[in-house]
Short mmCIF file of C-alpha atoms in Angstrom, two decimals:
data_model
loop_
_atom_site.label_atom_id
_atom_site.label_comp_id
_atom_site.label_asym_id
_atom_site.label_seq_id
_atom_site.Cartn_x
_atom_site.Cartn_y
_atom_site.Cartn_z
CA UNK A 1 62.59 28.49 15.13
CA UNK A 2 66.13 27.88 13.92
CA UNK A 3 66.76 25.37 11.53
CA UNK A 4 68.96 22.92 13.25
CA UNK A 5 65.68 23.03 15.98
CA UNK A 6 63.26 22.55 13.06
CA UNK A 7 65.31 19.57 11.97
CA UNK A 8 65.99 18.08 15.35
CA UNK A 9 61.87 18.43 15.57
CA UNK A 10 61.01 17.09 12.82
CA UNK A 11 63.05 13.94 12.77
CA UNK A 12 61.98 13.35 16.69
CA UNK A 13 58.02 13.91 15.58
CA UNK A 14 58.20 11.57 12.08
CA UNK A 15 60.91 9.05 13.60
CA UNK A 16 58.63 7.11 15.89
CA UNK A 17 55.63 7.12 13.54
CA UNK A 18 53.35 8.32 16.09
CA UNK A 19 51.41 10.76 13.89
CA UNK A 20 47.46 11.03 13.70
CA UNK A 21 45.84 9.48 10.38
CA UNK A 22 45.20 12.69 7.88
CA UNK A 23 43.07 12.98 5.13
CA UNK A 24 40.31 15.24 3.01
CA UNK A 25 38.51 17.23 5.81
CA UNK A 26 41.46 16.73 8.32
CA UNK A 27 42.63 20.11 10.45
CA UNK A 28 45.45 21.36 12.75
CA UNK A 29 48.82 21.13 14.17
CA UNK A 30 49.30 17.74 12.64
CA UNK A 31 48.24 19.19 9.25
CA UNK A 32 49.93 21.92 9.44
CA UNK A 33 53.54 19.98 9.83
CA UNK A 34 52.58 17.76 7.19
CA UNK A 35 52.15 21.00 4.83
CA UNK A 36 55.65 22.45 5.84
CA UNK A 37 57.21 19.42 5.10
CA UNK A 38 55.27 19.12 1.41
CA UNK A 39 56.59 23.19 1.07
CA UNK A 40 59.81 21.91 1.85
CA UNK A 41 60.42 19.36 -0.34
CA UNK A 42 58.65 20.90 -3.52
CA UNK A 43 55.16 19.50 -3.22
CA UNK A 44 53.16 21.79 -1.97
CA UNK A 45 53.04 25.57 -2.77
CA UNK A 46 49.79 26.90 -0.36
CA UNK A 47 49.89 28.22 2.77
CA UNK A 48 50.39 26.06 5.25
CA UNK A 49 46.45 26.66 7.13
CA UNK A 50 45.77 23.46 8.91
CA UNK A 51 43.02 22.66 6.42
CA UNK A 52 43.78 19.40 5.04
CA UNK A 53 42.13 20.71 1.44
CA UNK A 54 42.17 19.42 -2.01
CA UNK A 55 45.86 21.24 -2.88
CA UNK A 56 47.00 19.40 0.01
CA UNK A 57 45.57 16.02 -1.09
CA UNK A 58 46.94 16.19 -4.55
CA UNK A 59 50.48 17.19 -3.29
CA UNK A 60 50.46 14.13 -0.86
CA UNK A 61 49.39 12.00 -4.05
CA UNK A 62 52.13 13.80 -5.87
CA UNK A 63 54.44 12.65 -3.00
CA UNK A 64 53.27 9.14 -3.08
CA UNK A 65 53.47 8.48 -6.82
CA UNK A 66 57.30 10.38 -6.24
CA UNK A 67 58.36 7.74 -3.97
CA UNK A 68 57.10 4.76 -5.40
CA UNK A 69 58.93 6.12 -8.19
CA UNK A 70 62.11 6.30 -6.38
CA UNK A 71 64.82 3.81 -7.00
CA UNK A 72 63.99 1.06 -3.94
CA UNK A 73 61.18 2.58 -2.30
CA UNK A 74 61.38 0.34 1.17
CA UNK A 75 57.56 0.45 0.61
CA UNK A 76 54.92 0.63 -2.09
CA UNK A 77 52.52 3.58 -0.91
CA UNK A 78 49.12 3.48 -1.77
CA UNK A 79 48.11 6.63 -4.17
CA UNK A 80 45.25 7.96 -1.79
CA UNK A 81 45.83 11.47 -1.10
CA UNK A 82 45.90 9.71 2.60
CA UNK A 83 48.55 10.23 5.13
CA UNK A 84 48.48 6.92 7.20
CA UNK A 85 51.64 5.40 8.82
CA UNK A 86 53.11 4.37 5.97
CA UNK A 87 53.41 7.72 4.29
CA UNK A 88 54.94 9.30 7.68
CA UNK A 89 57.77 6.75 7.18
CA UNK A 90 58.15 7.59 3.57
CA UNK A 91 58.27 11.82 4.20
CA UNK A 92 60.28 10.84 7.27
CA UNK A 93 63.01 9.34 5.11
CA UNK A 94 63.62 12.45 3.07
CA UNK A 95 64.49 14.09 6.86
#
């Protein structure tokens, strides 16, 4: 896929917020684009496998503590390891 498609895809998929709840235990497609976004913004450094595993968990913690950390964070994210609406909206405003 070239990488003006990627982009165009990615912003489309994470603009609307209309991404399935992941967590521990969580697997496929959905999993596997939250994984190539972690890759591709230094978070994550696994394969990206559709197995929502323990590396990914700690690199969407990582994320989360990253962005409350950020100067004016336009929401305080819960440090769960959880991917829930709220942490869509947060990885979709590094798009």
């Amino acid at each position: 896929m070239e990488q003006s498609t990627m982009q165009a895809t990615t912003q489309s998929a994470t603009a609307s917020i209309n991404m399935p709840e992941l967590r521990l235990g969580s697997k496929g497609e959905a999993v596997r684009f939250l994984q190539q976004l972690l890759i591709r913004y230094g978070y994550y450094t696994g394969s990206f496998d559709a197995q929502f595993g323990s590396r990914t968990k700690q690199a969407v913690e990582d994320f989360q503590i990253a962005y409350n950390s950020s100067p004016n964070p336009s929401t305080v994210l819960v440090i769960d390891g959880v991917v829930g609406k709220n942490t869509w909206r947060a990885i979709s405003e590094l798009l």
